[in-house]
Amino acid sequence: MKQLNEVIKEVAAQSLSRGEVDLVIGWKKGDLWWQSYPAFVEGDEGVADLIWDPFCVPNLSRYLLEELDDKSKVAIFVKGCDALGFNQLLQDKRVEREKVYLYGIPCDGLVDPRKLEAAGHKWLSEVRRDGDELVLVSKEGEQRVKARDFMYDKCLTCRYPNPVTYDQMLGEAVEAQPQERFAGVEELEKISDDERFEYWARQFSRCIRCFACRNVCPACSCRECIFDIPEPRWLGKAKELSEDQFYHIIRAYHVAGRCVDCGECTRVCPVDLPLQELNRKFIKDINELYGEYDAGVDPETEAPLVTYNTNDPAAFTES
Amino acid sequence: MTVLNPLLPQVAKIVKIKAETPTIKTYRVVMPDGSKPFEHIPGQCAMISVPPVGEALFSITSSPTQEEYMEFSIVKTGSVTNFLHEVEEGFEIGIRGPYGNGFPLESFKGKDILFIGGGIGLAPLRSLINYCLDKREEFGKIDIVYGARTPDDMIQKDEIFKIWPEAPDTEVHLTVDTEWEGWEGRVGFVPQCVEEICFSPENRIAVTCGPPIMIKFVLQGLDRLGFTPEQIVTTLELRMKCGVGKCGRCNIGDKYVCKDGPVFTYAQLLNMPPEY
Amino acid sequence: MKKINKEKLPALWERLADEAALYLPVEEDGVVNFAPWKEGAAVNLDVINTMVPPKHLVFPQSENYLRFHVEGSKLEIEPLDVDGPYVVFGARPCDVAGIAIIDKLFLDEPCDTLYKERRDNGTIISLGCNEPEETCFCTSFDLEPGFSPDADISTWDLGEYLLWEPRNEKGQALTAKLDDLLEAADSGAAQAVEKLRQDAASREAAVVREHGWEVQGVKEALEDKFDSEIWDEIYRRCLGCGVCTYLCPTCHCFDVQDYSKGQEGLRFRCWDSCMFGDFTLMAHGENPRPTQKERVRQRFMHKLLYYPSNFEVYACVGCGRCVRKCPVSIDITQVIKAAGGVE
């Protein structure tokens, strides 16, 4: 990991100084140990700030929607999940491939600071990855813990840790060790309809309608979102369960077949709505109805919900 | 003592609708008992409700000296105004206000006043013009420069063509953007017209309202004519919801347009962030 | 000063809930938020920051305030009643300070009577913080983690007991009704509180110093920063979501909307966010804040310059929710540092 932290600075400096790109989007460090956030580097000065550490979770490809407007070429770093999101933007014809340079980063899982805090690991100054372990640095010294115990849930089920698309791979490929990603969905499928309705009603009622899940989503790239149109206002602004349900369910339908399962919706939700589980239910159903399909793996493969086969099941009309 | 919720409108009634242009209508409004909704100062605004479409803020175009009713000239441009353009006389609306500071009348007294308006920008000026004409002895010479794209786009045609030109010590200078069949008056943009007439800044206040681009060039022109920023007064328009400085969307720096404005001197605007 | 054995808290809550609607930090599905108390509720007084601050109890996310009836050209408008008395138990000093800050705007002339009535109906019982979280910086704003001067009743967690001190008439009136549950505190109680307050404050102040999160002079420093490049650096990663505004104890911007079904309808006000593109979008399509840069600048300038200009208090209480929850780590301490007010 230490090595990669140097490599990203080198490649960014090189691309910029050779004039190959106008902008490199990477990550930099904030004041607090878990703050690794998007950084926009256009010249030499910002290069030294670029980092790679176990908290570089924000997907950088969404920024291309704005940044490419006035630039001829932009380089971004992509992890496995980010590359899927990037491909989805390509498939939705929202970015032009030739205007982007992708540095691929094999990623063996990122750390959820809340899991560390919940286990009492607070007031840290640095967290480093060392093989299968995390090195937690604090004023009291260093402590080693098992990395997998503190990864984001979404990383534990990750099937594509190595970017499926890139121009230059920075580092050795890592081995995927995915847990069953539909386990949560299957649990919810087991309970009765009423219980499931009650479960989701309880979750959605917590929603504060901040739209973070939409704004971070690589499948939510519409120029104008239906939920923002003032006239007619499809989504009322009242804090009512029916509006909360409408928002989340319609959004899930809108990204169905295009959701790359990156789990950013769940990560950014300020009130812990398990949104990835909702989207995974759609993925699971699509897989079962129309055959296995992984959105974002190959932008050339036609998505099941935009193709029609005469032998497609007609589940809605048959039941 | 019960203080009323400032967001609570009262029911009022549209008693007369006059089509000014294809997209502008003037509405005369009274309370159900036939009285004027409330007192106001020229330049102030009122929030008009058409449930269930919503509320929007409009400047009051009638003069406070008009004791019978209140008037609003409204452009068809959004959901509330589209709705208002469909209703007929007798329709009931909600009304609350007055909002905003209004024009600084005291500082205008004894001075010549130059009104510069473009298009619908005449609406807030009209309240003040008619006020000045009704209290004619309190003010010096009155000049009104008004322009629109075409003669058909001019509003309050009775007043601009007949009533105001006949008022004592009052001149009306009308202009249209381009040549127009049957139009024998001035042709050219409002800022151009102001500079051509070459108004002297001496003991004169300039009050301007119109599209942002017009105001920008009017300010430049007035500057060339020697007007100081303190002598220039304008009104701003931003998106507003509450009208009472609470909802937080119409601020420019620490000023709220709905409460501290909408009337500002150019000198005040120069001290505010350019976010309008 | 009074005290109550923590074992008696459920009895206290039951009593309070008899008096008025009682809201307190309740854990559900792993999330702690202020919620109505009911028997068996998983009350959690250990969490410092509830996920959403209790601001919504005085300024609900949406609030109906009039009913209308439209029939042909006829319109009827009828104001709606505000909910009755309520008690907020366990509010942290930063969150109570947030309410006191928005009081200044809503109660300023012309008084927002809708807000005032709801505010007057509430009794706030604060719970001092024994120690800060990593993201706490209330001391930057001259607030104290261990004490809330704006609460109606202050309480402190001393392990076995909760110390209890009414701070005004409203607090005294409620305390008087709880006589059989509260006991007189020991003679050392005041000293214990004093120590708790000092320890919490000095520990937090040390962290604030270490990070450079002091806010002194930031208002003055921002006066000429409207066109500064600090905004270019900060806004660019902003996703334009409303996490920061909706989790903020002092953000108070709202929208007014109508809801109708047939001829009947309701008008309500609801939270709105200056981070959203349509916040200042005008009917004719112009927008004085056309990009995220202007919106981000507005939010921070409002908190650190405009609000203190109008009300002599920063519109931030250092609760740290934006620091923790912004998906891309845009947090107000970065602006404070970039503004460079500290001498």
Coordinates of N, CA, C and O in Angstrom, one line a residue, chain C residues 21 45 48 57 70 74 87 99 104 106 148 159 165-166 172 174 193 216 222 250-251 262 286 303 315 323:
Chain C
A21 N -46.0 15.2 25.5 CA -45.3 14.3 24.6 C -43.8 14.3 25.0 O -43.2 15.4 25.1
L45 N -28.7 7.0 26.2 CA -28.2 8.3 26.6 C -26.6 8.3 26.5 O -26.0 9.3 26.9
I48 N -23.4 10.6 21.9 CA -23.4 12.1 22.1 C -24.2 12.7 21.0 O -25.1 13.5 21.2
L57 N -37.7 19.0 16.4 CA -38.8 19.1 17.4 C -39.3 20.5 17.6 O -40.5 20.7 17.9
V70 N -61.1 25.0 -1.8 CA -61.3 25.8 -3.0 C -62.6 25.2 -3.7 O -62.7 24.0 -3.9
K74 N -64.3 30.4 -5.2 CA -64.4 30.7 -3.7 C -63.2 30.0 -3.0 O -62.8 28.9 -3.3
V87 N -41.8 17.5 25.9 CA -40.6 17.6 26.7 C -39.5 16.9 25.9 O -39.7 15.9 25.3
I99 N -30.7 25.4 18.8 CA -32.1 25.9 18.9 C -32.0 27.3 19.4 O -32.8 28.2 18.8
K104 N -33.1 33.2 17.5 CA -32.8 34.6 17.2 C -33.4 35.0 15.9 O -34.0 36.1 15.8
F106 N -36.0 33.3 14.1 CA -37.5 33.1 14.1 C -38.2 34.0 15.0 O -39.4 34.4 14.7
S148 N -25.3 23.4 29.4 CA -26.2 24.1 28.4 C -26.9 25.3 29.1 O -27.9 25.1 29.8
G159 N -22.6 8.7 36.7 CA -22.5 7.3 36.9 C -23.8 6.7 37.5 O -24.7 6.4 36.7
E165 N -30.9 20.1 37.5 CA -31.0 21.4 38.0 C -31.9 22.3 37.1 O -31.5 22.5 35.9
P166 N -33.0 22.7 37.6 CA -33.9 23.6 36.8 C -33.2 24.9 36.6 O -32.5 25.4 37.5
Q172 N -38.4 24.9 36.6 CA -38.9 24.7 38.0 C -40.3 24.1 38.1 O -40.6 23.3 38.9
L174 N -41.8 22.1 36.0 CA -41.7 20.7 35.7 C -41.1 19.9 36.8 O -41.6 18.9 37.2
V193 N -20.2 18.6 39.5 CA -20.6 19.1 38.2 C -19.5 20.1 37.7 O -19.1 20.0 36.5
Q216 N -11.8 32.1 16.3 CA -11.6 33.5 16.5 C -11.2 34.3 15.3 O -10.3 33.8 14.6
L222 N -13.5 36.6 6.8 CA -14.3 36.3 5.7 C -14.9 37.5 5.0 O -15.4 37.4 3.9
T250 N -28.3 24.2 13.2 CA -28.6 25.6 13.0 C -29.2 26.0 11.6 O -29.6 27.1 11.4
C251 N -29.1 25.0 10.7 CA -29.7 25.3 9.3 C -31.2 25.4 9.5 O -31.8 24.6 10.1
G262 N -58.4 16.9 -4.3 CA -59.7 17.5 -4.7 C -59.8 19.0 -4.3 O -58.8 19.7 -4.6
E286 N -33.8 32.1 -14.4 CA -32.5 32.6 -14.0 C -32.2 32.1 -12.6 O -33.0 31.9 -11.8
K303 N -23.1 30.9 7.6 CA -22.9 30.4 9.0 C -21.8 31.3 9.7 O -21.9 31.6 10.9
A315 N -23.5 30.8 13.2 CA -24.5 29.8 13.0 C -23.8 28.4 12.9 O -24.0 27.7 11.9
V323 N -18.9 17.2 9.7 CA -17.5 16.6 9.6 C -17.6 15.1 9.4 O -16.9 14.5 8.6

